[in-house]
Coordinates of C-alpha atoms in Angstrom, one line a residue:
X447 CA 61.1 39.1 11.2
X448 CA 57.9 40.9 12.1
X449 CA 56.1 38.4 13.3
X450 CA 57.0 35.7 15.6
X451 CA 56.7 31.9 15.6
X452 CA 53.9 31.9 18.0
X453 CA 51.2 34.0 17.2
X454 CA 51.5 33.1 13.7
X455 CA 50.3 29.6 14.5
X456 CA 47.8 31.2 17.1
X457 CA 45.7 33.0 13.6
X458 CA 46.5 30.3 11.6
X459 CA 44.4 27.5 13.5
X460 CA 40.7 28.6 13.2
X461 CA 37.7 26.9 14.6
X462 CA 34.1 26.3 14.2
X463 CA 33.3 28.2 17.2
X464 CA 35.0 31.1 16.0
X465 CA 33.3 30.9 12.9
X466 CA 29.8 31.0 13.9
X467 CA 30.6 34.5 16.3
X468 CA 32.2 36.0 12.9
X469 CA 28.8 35.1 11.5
X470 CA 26.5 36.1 14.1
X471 CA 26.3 39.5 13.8
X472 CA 25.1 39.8 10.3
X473 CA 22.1 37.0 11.3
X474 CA 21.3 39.5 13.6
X475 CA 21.3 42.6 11.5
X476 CA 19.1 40.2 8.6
X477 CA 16.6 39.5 11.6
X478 CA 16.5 43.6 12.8
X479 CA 16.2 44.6 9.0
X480 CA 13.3 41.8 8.7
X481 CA 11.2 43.1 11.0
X482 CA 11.8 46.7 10.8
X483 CA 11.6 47.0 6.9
X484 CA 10.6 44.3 5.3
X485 CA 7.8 43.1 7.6
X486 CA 6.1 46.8 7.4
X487 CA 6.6 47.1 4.0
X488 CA 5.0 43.8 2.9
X489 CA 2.0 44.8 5.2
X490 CA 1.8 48.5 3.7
X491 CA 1.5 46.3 0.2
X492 CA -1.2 43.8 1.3
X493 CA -3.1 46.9 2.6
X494 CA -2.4 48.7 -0.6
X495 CA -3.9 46.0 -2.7
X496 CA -7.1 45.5 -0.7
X497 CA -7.4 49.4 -1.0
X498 CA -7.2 49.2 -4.5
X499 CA -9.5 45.9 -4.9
X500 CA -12.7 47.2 -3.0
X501 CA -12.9 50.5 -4.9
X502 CA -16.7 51.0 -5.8
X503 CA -18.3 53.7 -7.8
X504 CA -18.9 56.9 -5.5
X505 CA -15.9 56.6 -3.7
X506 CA -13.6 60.0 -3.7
X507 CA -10.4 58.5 -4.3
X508 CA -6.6 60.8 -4.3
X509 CA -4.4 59.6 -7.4
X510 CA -0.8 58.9 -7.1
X511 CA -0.7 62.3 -9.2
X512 CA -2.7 64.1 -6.5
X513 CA -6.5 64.1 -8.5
X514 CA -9.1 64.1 -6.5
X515 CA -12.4 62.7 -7.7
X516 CA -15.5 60.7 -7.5
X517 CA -15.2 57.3 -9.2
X518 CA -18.3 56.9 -11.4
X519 CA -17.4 53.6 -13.2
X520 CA -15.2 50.2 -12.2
X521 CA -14.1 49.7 -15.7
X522 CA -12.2 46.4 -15.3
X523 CA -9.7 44.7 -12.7
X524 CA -7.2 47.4 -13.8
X525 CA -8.2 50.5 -15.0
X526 CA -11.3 52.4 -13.0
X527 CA -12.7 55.7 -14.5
X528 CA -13.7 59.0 -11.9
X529 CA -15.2 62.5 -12.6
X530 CA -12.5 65.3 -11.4
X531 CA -14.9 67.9 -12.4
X532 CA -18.3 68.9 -13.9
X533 CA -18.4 65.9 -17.0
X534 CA -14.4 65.6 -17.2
X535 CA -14.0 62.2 -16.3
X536 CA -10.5 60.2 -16.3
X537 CA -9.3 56.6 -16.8
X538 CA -6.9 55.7 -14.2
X539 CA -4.9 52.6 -13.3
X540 CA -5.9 51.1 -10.2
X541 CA -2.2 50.6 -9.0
X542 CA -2.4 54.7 -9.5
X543 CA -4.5 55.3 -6.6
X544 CA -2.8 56.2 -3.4
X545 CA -6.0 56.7 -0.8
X546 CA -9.7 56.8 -0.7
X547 CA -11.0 59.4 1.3
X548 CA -14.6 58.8 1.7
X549 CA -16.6 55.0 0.9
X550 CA -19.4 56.0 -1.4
X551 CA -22.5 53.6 -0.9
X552 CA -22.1 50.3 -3.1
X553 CA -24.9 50.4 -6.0
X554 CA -27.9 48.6 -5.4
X555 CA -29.2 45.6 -6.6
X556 CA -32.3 45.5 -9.0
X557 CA -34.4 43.2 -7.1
X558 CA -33.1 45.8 -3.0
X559 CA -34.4 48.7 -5.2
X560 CA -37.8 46.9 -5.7
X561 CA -38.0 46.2 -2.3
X562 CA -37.4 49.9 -1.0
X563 CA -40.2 51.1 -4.0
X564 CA -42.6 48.3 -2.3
X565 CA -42.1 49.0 1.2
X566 CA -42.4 52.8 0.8

C-alpha cells in the first residue's frame, strides 16, 4: 500500500479551524475586488446619471457615437434633442450621452426676464 495508516487518519479528521483558513482567502479577494471594481464603478454610474439628469438646453454635449452639439430642447426624462449643425437637429437618448463639455446658461424665467427689462 501507498499510503500508510497514519497519515491517512491525519487528512481524514478535519476541523473548523481549518476550515475557516481554506475560506479566508477568497473573503479577501471579494473585499479587494469590492473596493477596487465595484466601488468605482457604482460611483462612475451615480456620476453618470446626475450628468445625464442636469442636461439643460445650451449645453454642448459629446454622444456615445462621438456627435458634438448644442442641445436646443429637453424633450422628456429620456430622450433630449441638440443641433449638430446649421438647422440639423437630432433626437438622442439621454443614456447616449457620454460628457458635457461646456454648461450653457439655464433659460430664464418669465417674470427674471421682466426684471432685467425693468432695471435696465
Amino acid at each position: 500500500m501507498l499510503i500508510t495508516p497514519a497519515y491517512a487518519q491525519a487528512a481524514a479528521g478535519g476541523d473548523a479551524n481549518s476550515m475557516l483558513m481554506s475560506l479566508l482567502p477568497f473573503a479577501l479577494i471579494f473585499v479587494i475586488m469590492y473596493f477596487l471594481i465595484l466601488r468605482p464603478q457604482q460611483k462612475k454610474i451615480r456620476d453618470h446619471q446626475e450628468l445625464v439628469k442636469n442636461i439643460r438646453r445650451g449645453d454642448t454635449v459629446v454622444t456615445s457615437g462621438g456627435l458634438v452639439g448644442k442641445v436646443t430642447k429637453v424633450v422628456d426624462d429620456d430622450q433630449i434633442e441638440f443641433e449638430i449643425s446649421d438647422g440639423v437637429r437630432v433626437r438622442q437618448m439621454r443614456q447616449m450621452i457620454s460628457g458635457v463639455r461646456a454648461k450653457g446658461e439655464p433659460a430664464k424665467e418669465k417674470s427674471e426676464a421682466k426684471d432685467e427689462s425693468s432695471a435696465s
